[in-house]
PDB file of C-alpha atoms (C1' of nucleotides) in Angstrom:
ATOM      1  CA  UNK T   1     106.650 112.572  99.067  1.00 76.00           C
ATOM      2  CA  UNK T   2     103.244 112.459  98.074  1.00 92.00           C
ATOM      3  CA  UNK T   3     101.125 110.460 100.577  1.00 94.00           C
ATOM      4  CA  UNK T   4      97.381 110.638 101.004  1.00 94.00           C
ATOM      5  CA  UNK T   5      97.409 114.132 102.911  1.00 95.00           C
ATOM      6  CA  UNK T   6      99.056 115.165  99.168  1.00 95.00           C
ATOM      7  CA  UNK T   7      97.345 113.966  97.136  1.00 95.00           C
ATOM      8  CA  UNK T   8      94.494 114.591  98.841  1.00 95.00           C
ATOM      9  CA  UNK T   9      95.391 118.402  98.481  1.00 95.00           C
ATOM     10  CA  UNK T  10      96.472 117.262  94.881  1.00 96.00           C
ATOM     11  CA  UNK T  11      92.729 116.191  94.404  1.00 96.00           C
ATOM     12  CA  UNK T  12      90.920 119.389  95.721  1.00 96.00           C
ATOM     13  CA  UNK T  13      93.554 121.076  93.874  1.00 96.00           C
ATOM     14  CA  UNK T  14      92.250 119.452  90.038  1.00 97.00           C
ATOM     15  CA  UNK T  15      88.775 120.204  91.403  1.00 97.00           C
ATOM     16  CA  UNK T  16      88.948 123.828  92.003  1.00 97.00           C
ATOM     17  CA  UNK T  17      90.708 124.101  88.654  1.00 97.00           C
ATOM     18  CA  UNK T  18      90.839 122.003  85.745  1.00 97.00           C
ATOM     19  CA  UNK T  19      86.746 119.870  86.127  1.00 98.00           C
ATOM     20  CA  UNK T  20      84.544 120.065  82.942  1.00 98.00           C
ATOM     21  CA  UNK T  21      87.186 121.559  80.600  1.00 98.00           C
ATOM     22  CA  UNK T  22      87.465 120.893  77.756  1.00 98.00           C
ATOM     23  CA  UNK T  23      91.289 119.318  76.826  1.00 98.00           C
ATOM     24  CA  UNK T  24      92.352 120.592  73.471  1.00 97.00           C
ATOM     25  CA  UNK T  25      95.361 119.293  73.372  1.00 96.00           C
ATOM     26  CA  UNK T  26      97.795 116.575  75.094  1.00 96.00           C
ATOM     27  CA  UNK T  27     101.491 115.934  75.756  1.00 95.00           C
ATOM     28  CA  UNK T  28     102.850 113.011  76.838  1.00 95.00           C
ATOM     29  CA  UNK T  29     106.476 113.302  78.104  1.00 93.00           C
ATOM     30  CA  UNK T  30     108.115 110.214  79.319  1.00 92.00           C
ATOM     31  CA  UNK T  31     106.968 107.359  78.257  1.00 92.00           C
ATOM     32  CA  UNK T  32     108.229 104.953  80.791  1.00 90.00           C
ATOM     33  CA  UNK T  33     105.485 106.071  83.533  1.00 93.00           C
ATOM     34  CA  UNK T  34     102.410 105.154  80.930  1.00 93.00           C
ATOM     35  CA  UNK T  35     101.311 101.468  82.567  1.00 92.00           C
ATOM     36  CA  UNK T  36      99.791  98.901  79.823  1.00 88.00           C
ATOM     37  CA  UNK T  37      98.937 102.282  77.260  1.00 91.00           C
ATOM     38  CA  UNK T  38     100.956 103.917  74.741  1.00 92.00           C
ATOM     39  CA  UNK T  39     101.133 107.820  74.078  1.00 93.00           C
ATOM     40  CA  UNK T  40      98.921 107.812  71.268  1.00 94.00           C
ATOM     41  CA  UNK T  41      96.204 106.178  73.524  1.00 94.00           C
ATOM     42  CA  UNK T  42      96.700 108.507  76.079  1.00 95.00           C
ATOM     43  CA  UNK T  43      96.525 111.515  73.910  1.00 95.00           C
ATOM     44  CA  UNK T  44      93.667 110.281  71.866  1.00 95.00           C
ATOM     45  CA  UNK T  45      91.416 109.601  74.320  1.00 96.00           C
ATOM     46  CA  UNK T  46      92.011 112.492  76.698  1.00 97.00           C
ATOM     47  CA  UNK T  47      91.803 115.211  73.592  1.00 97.00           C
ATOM     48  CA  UNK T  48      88.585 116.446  73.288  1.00 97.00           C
ATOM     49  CA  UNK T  49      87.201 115.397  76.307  1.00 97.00           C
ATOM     50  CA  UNK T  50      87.590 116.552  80.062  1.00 98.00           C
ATOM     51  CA  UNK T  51      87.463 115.195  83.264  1.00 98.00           C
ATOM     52  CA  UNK T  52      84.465 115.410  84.931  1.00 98.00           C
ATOM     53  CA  UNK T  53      85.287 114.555  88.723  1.00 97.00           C
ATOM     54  CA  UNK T  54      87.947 112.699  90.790  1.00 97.00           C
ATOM     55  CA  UNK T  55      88.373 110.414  93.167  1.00 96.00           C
ATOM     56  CA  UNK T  56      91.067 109.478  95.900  1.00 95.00           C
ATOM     57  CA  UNK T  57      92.002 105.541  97.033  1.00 94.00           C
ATOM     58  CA  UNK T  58      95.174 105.601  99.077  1.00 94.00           C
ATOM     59  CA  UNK T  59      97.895 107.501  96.702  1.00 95.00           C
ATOM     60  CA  UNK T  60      96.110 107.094  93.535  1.00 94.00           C
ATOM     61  CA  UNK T  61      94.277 109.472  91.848  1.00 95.00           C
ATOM     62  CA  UNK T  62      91.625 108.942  89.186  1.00 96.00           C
ATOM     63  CA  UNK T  63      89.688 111.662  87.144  1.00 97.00           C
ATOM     64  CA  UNK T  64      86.926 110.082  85.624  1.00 97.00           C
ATOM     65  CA  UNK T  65      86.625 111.650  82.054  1.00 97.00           C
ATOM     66  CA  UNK T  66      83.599 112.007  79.482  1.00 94.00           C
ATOM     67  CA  UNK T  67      82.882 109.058  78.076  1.00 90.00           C
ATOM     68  CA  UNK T  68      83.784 106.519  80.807  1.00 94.00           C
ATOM     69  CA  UNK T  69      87.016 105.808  81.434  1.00 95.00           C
ATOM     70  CA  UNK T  70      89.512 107.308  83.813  1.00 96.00           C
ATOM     71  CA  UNK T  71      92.872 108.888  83.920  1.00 96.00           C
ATOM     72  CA  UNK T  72      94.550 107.028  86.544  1.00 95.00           C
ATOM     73  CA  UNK T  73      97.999 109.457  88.547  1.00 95.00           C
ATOM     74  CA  UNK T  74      99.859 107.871  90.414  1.00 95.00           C
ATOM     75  CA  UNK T  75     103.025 110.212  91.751  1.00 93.00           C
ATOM     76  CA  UNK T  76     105.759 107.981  93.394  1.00 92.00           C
ATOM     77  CA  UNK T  77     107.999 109.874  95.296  1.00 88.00           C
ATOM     78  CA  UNK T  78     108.172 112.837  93.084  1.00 90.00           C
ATOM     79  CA  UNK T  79     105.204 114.069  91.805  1.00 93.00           C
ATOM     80  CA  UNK T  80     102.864 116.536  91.459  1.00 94.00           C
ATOM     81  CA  UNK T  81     100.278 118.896  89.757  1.00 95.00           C
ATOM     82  CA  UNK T  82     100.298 122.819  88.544  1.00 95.00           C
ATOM     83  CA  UNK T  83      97.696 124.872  86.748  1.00 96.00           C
ATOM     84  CA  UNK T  84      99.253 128.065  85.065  1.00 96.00           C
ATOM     85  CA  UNK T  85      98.145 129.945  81.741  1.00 96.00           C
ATOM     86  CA  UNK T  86     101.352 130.759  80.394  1.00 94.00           C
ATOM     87  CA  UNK T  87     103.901 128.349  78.825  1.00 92.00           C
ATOM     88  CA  UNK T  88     106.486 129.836  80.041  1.00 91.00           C
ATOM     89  CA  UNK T  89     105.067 128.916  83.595  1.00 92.00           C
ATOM     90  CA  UNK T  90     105.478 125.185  82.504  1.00 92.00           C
ATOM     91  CA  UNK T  91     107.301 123.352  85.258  1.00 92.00           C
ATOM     92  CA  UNK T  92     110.203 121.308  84.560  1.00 90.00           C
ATOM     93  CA  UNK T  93     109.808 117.738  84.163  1.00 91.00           C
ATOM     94  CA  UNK T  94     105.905 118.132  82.854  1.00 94.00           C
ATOM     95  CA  UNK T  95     105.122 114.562  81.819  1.00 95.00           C
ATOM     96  CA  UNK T  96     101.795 115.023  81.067  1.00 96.00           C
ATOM     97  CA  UNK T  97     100.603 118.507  79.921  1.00 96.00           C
ATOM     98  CA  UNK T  98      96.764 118.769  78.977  1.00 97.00           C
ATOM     99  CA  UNK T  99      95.782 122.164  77.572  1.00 97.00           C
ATOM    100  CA  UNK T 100      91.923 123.797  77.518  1.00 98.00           C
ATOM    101  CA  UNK T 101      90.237 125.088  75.715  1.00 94.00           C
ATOM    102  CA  UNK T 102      90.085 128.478  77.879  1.00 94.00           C
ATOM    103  CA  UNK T 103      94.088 128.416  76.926  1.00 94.00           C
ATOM    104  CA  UNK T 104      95.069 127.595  80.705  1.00 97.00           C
ATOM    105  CA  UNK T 105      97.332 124.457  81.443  1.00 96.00           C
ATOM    106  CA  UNK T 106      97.173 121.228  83.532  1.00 97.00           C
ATOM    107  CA  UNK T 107     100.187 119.516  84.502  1.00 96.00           C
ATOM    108  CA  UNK T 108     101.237 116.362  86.064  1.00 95.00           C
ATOM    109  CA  UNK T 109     105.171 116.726  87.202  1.00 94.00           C
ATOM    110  CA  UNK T 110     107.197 114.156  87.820  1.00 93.00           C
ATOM    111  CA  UNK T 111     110.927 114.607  88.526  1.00 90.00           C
ATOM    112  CA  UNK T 112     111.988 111.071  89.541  1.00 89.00           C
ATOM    113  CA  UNK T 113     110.157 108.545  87.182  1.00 89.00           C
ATOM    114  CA  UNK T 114     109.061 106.940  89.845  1.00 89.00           C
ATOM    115  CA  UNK T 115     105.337 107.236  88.979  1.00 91.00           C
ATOM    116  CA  UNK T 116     102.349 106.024  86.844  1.00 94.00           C
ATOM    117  CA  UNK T 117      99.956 107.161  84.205  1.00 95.00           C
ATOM    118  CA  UNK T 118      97.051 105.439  83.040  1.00 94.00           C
ATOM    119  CA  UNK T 119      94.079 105.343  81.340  1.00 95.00           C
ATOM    120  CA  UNK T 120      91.401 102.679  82.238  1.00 94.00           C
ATOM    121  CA  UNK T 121      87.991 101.406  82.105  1.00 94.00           C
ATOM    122  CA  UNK T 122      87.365 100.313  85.439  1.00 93.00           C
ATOM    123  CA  UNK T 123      88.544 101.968  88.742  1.00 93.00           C
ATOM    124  CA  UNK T 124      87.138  98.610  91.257  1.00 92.00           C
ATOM    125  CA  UNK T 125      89.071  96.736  88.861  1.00 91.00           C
ATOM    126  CA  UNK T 126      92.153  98.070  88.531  1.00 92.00           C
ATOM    127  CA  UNK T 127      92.483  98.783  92.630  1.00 92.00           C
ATOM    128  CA  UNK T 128      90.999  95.001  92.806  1.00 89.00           C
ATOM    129  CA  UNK T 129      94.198  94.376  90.329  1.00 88.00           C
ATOM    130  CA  UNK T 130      96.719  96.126  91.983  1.00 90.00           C
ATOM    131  CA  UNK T 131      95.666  94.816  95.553  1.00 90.00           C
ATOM    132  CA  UNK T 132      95.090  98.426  96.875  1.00 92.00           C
ATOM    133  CA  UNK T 133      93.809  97.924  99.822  1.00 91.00           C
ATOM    134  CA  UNK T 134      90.796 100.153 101.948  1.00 92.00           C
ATOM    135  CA  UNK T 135      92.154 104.264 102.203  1.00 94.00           C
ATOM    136  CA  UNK T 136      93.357 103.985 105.502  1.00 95.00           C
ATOM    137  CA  UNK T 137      90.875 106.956 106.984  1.00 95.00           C
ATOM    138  CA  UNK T 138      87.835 105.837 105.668  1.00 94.00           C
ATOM    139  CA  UNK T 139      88.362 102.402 107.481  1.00 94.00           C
ATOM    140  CA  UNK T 140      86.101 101.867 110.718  1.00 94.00           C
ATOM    141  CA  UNK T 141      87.625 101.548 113.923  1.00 95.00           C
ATOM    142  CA  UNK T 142      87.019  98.570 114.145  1.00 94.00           C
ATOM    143  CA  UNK T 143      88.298  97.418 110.374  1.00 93.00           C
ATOM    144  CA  UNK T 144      91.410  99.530 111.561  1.00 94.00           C
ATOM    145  CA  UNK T 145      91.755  97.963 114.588  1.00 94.00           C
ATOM    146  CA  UNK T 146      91.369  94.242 113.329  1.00 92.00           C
ATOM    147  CA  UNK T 147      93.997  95.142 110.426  1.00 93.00           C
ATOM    148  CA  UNK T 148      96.359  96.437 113.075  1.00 93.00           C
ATOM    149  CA  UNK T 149      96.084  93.695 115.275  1.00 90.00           C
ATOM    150  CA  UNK T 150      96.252  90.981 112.342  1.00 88.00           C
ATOM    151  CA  UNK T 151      99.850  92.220 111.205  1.00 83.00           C
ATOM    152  CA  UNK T 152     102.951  90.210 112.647  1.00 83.00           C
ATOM    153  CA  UNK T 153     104.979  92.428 111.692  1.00 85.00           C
ATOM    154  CA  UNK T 154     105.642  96.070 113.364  1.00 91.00           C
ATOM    155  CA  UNK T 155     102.809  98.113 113.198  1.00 93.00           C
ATOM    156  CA  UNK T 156     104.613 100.789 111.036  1.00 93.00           C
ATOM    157  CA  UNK T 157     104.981  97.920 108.041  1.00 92.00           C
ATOM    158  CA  UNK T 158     101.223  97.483 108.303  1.00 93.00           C
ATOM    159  CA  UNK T 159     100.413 100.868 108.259  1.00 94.00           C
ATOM    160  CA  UNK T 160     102.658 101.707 105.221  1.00 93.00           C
ATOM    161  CA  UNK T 161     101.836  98.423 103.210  1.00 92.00           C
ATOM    162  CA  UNK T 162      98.919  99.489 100.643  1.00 92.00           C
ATOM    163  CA  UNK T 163      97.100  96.053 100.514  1.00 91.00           C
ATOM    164  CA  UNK T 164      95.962  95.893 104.374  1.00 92.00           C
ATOM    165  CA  UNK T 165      95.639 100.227 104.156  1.00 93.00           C
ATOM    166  CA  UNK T 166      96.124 102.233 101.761  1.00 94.00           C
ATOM    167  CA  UNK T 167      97.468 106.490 101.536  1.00 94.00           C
ATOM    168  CA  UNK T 168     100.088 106.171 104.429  1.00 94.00           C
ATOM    169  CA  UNK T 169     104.063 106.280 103.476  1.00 93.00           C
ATOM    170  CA  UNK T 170     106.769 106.628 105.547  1.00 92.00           C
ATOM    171  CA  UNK T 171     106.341 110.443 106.536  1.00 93.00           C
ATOM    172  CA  UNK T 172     103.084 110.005 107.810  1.00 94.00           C
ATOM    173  CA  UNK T 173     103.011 106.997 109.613  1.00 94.00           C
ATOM    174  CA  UNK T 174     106.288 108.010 111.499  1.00 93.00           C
ATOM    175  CA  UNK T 175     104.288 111.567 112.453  1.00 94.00           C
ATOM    176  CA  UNK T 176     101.031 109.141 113.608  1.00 95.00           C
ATOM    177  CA  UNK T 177     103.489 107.136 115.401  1.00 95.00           C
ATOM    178  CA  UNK T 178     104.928 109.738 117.124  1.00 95.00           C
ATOM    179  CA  UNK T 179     101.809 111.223 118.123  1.00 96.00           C
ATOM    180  CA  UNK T 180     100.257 107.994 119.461  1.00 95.00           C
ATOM    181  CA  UNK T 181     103.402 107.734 121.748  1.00 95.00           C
ATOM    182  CA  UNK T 182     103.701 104.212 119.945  1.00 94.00           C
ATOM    183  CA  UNK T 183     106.987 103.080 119.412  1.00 93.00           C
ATOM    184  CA  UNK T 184     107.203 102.519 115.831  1.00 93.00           C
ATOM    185  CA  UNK T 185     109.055  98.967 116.033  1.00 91.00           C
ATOM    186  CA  UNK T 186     106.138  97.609 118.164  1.00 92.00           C
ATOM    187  CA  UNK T 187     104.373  94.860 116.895  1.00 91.00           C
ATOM    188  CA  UNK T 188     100.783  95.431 115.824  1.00 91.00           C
ATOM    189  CA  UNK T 189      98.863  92.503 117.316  1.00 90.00           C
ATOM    190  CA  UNK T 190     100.906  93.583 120.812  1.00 91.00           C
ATOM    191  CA  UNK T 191      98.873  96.968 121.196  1.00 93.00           C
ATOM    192  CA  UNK T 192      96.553  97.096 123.983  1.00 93.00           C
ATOM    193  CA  UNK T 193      93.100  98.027 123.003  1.00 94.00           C
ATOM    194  CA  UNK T 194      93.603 101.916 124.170  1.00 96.00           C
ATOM    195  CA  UNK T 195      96.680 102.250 122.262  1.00 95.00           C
ATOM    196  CA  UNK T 196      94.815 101.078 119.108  1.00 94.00           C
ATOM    197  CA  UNK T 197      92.339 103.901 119.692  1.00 96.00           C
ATOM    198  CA  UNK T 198      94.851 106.929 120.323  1.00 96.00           C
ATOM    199  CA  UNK T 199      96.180 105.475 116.785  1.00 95.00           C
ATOM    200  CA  UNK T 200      93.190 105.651 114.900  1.00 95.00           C
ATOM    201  CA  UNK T 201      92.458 108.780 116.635  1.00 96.00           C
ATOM    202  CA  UNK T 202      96.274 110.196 115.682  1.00 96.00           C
ATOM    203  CA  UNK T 203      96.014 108.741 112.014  1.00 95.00           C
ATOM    204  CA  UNK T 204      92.354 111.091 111.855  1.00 96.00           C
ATOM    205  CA  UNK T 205      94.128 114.286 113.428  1.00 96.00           C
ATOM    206  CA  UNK T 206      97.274 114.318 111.820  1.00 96.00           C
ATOM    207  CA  UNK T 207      95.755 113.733 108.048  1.00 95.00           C
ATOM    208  CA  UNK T 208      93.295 116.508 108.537  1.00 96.00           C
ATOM    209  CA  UNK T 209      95.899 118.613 109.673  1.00 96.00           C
ATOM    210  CA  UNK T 210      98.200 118.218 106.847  1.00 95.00           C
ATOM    211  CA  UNK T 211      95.405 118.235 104.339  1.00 95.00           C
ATOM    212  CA  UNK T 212      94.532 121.859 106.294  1.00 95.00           C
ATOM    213  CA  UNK T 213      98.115 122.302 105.488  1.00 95.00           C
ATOM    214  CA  UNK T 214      98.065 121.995 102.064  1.00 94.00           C
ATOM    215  CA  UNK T 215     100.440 119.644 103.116  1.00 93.00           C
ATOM    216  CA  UNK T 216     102.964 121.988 103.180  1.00 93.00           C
ATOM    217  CA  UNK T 217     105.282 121.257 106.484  1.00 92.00           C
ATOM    218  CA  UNK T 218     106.121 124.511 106.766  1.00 90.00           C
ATOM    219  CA  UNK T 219     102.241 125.345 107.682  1.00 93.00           C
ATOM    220  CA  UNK T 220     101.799 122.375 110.009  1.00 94.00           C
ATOM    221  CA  UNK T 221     102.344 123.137 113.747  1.00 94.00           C
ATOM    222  CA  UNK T 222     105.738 123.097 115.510  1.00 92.00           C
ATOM    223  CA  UNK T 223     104.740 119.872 117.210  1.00 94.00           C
ATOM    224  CA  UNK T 224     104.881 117.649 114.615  1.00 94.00           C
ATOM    225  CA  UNK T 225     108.076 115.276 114.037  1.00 93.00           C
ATOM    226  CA  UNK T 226     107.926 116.372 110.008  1.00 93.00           C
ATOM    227  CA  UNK T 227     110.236 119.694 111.317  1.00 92.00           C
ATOM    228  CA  UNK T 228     112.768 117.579 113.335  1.00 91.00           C
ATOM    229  CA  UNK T 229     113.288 114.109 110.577  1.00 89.00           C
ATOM    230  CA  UNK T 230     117.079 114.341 111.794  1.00 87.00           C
ATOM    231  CA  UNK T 231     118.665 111.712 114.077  1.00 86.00           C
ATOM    232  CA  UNK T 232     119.529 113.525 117.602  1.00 87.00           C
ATOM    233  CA  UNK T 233     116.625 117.065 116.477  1.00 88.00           C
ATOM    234  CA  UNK T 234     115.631 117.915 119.910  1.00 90.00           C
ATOM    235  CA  UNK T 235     111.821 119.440 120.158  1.00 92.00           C
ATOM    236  CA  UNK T 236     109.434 120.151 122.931  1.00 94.00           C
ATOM    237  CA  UNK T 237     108.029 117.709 122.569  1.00 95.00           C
ATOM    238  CA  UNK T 238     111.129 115.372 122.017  1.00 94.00           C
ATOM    239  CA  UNK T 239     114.024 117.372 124.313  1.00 93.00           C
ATOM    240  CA  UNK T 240     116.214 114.541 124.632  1.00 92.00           C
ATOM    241  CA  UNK T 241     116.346 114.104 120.601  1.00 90.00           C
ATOM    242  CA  UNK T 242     115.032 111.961 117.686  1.00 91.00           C
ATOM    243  CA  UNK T 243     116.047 108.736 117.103  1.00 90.00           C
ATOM    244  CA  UNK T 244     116.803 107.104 113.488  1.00 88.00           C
ATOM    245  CA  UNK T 245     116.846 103.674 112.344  1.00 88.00           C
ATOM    246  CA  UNK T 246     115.657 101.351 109.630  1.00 86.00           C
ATOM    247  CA  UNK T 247     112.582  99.775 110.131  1.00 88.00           C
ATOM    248  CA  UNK T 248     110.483  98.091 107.664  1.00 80.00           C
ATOM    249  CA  UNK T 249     113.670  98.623 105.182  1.00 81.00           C
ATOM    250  CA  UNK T 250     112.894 102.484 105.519  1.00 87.00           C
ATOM    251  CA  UNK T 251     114.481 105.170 107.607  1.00 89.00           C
ATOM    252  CA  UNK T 252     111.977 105.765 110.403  1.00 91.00           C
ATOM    253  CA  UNK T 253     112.197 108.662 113.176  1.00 92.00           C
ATOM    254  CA  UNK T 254     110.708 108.743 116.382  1.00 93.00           C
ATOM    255  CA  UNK T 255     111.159 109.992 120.343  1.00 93.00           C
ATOM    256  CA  UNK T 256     112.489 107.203 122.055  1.00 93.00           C
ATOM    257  CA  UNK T 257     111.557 108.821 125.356  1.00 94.00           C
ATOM    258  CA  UNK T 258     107.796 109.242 124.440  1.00 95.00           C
ATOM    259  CA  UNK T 259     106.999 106.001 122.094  1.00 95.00           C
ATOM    260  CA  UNK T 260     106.678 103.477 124.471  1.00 94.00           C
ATOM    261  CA  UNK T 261     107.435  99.783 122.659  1.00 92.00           C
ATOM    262  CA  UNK T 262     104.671  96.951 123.234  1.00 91.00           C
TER     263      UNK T 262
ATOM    264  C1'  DA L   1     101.158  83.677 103.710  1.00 84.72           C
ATOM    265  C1'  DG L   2     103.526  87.145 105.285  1.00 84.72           C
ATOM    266  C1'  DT L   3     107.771  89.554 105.718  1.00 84.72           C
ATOM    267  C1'  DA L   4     112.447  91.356 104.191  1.00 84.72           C
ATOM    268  C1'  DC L   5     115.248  93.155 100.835  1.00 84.72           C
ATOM    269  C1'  DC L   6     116.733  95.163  96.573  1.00 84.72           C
ATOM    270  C1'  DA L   7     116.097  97.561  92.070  1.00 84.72           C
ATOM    271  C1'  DC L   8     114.037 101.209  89.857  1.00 84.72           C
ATOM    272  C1'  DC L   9     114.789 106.352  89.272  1.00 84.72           C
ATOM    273  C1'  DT L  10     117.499 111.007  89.587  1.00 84.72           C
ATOM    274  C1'  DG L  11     118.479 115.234  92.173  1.00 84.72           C
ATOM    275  C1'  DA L  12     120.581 116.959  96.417  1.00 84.72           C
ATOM    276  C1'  DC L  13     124.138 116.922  99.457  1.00 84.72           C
ATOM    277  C1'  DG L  14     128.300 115.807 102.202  1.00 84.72           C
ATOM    278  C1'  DG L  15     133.063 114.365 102.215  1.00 84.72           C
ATOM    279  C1'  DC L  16     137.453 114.609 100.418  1.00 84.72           C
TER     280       DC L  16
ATOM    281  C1'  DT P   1     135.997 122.892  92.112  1.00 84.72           C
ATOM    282  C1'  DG P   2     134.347 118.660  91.158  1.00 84.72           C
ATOM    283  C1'  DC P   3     133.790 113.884  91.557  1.00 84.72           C
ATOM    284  C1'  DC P   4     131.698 110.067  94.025  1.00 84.72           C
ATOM    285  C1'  DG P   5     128.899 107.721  97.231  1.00 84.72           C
ATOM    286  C1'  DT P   6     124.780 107.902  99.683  1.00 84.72           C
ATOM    287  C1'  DC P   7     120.197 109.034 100.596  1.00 84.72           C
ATOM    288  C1'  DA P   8     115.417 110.123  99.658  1.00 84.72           C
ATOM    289  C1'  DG P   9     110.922 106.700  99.474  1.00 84.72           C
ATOM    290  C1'  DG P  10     106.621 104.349  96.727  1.00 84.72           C
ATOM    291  C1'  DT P  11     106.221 100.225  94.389  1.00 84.72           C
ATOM    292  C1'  DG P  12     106.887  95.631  92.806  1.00 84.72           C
ATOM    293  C1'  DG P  13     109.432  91.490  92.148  1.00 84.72           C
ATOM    294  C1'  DT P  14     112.000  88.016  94.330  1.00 84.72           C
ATOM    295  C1'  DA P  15     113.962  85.555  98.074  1.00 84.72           C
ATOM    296  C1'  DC P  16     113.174  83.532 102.436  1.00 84.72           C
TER     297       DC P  16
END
DNA sequence: AGTACCACCTGACGGC
DNA sequence: TGCCGTCAGGTGGTAC
């Protein structure tokens, strides 16, 4: 479920691999995650070019290529990136394979097609566009804190909704939660002012973790709530078990006995 | 204006 | 065994 820590991990992951390459060739798979381009666009303009950096705003990823204009990867629930030499290595459900020049292979996976590719002209315009908010870690304490305390609804919608902060899903802000000791159903502008600060504070921790992590839950410590997303998991740090229920239309998890509700 | 809800999408999994 | 319903969850449109 590719949040910021993932595609933050996703990002690093491009950059230790695939920068100032040239792409010899390009395969599109399915065309129904290309947003406003066709195909032949896509393939024409990334084939003989590379990218040449990338940058991270929320879940999106752009690699800015030769020339200008960006490759814009967007992973819904679903997606990710490999490197690999040999086509037999090819995952399944490749959607966009680019292939160097040094005959290794770059590819964006996406099983569900829940997911974007595009290629654009202006990144500030297309996140103006698309009403992508600030990434939620580079905000100030104090931006954070105002954004927070300006939702009406709970604090988990405002967290997870991409126009007030963006790079936070439904994983992540249920493990910030949890660390915070907020109960996830509180509302935002109800938070005393030291509760807004062990947030900020838990959002900072528990992103740098994960991103030490590779993301990978299975290398993040035993504390967090990722191992124990099961209604009645009982932890340490949760003995008395983890609650379920839908809030914000998504299936949130938290320790009712150490969230306290404001 | 801000919030809630559903569709999109498809693989995994549990129940019968 | 295998079919079916449900769930996963980011996004975006629509309803309220």
């Amino acid at each position: 479920m590719p949040e910021a820590p993932d595609v933050e991990v996703y990002k690093r992951y491009i950059d230790s691999t695939s920068l100032h390459q040239i792409i010899s060739d390009v395969t599109v798979g399915d065309e129904r995650l290309l947003e406003e381009t066709s195909r032949e666009l896509v393939e024409s303009t990334l084939r003989g070019g590379s990218m040449e950096s990338t940058h991270r705003v929320g879940k999106y990823l752009f690699a800015s290529l030769r020339g200008g204009s960006y490759l814009l990867l967007h992973f819904g629930m679903t997606g990710e990136v490999a490197y690999f030499k040999h086509p037999s290595e090819t995952p399944d459900y490749t959607q966009l394979l680019l292939r160097f020049d040094n005959d290794y292979q770059f590819a964006y996976v996406n099983k569900r097609i829940l997911g974007r590719i595009a290629v654009i002209d202006d990144m500030d315009a297309y996140l103006r566009n698309h009403q992508i908010g600030p990434d939620a870690v580079r905000l100030t304490y104090e931006e954070f804190a105002r954004t927070i305390g300006r939702g009406r609804g709970t604090v988990k919608t405002t967290m997870m909704n991409q126009k007030m902060m963006s790079g936070l899903g439904n994983v992540y802000s249920d493990e910030i939660l949890f660390h915070s000791g907020i109960d996830p159903r509180s509302k935002g502008m109800a938070l005393p002012e030291n509760k807004l600060r062990d947030l900020y504070r838990a959002m900072h921790d528990v992103v740098e973790i994960a991103v030490e992590a590779r993301a990978q839950p299975a290398d993040m410590p035993r504390s967090f709530l990722i191992h124990h997303r099961d209604e009645g998991d009982s932890f340490d740090q949760c003995p008395n078990g983890v609650a379920n229920e839908r809030v914000a239309g998504r299936s949130c998890y938290f320790c009712p006995d150490t969230q306290q509700r404001y």
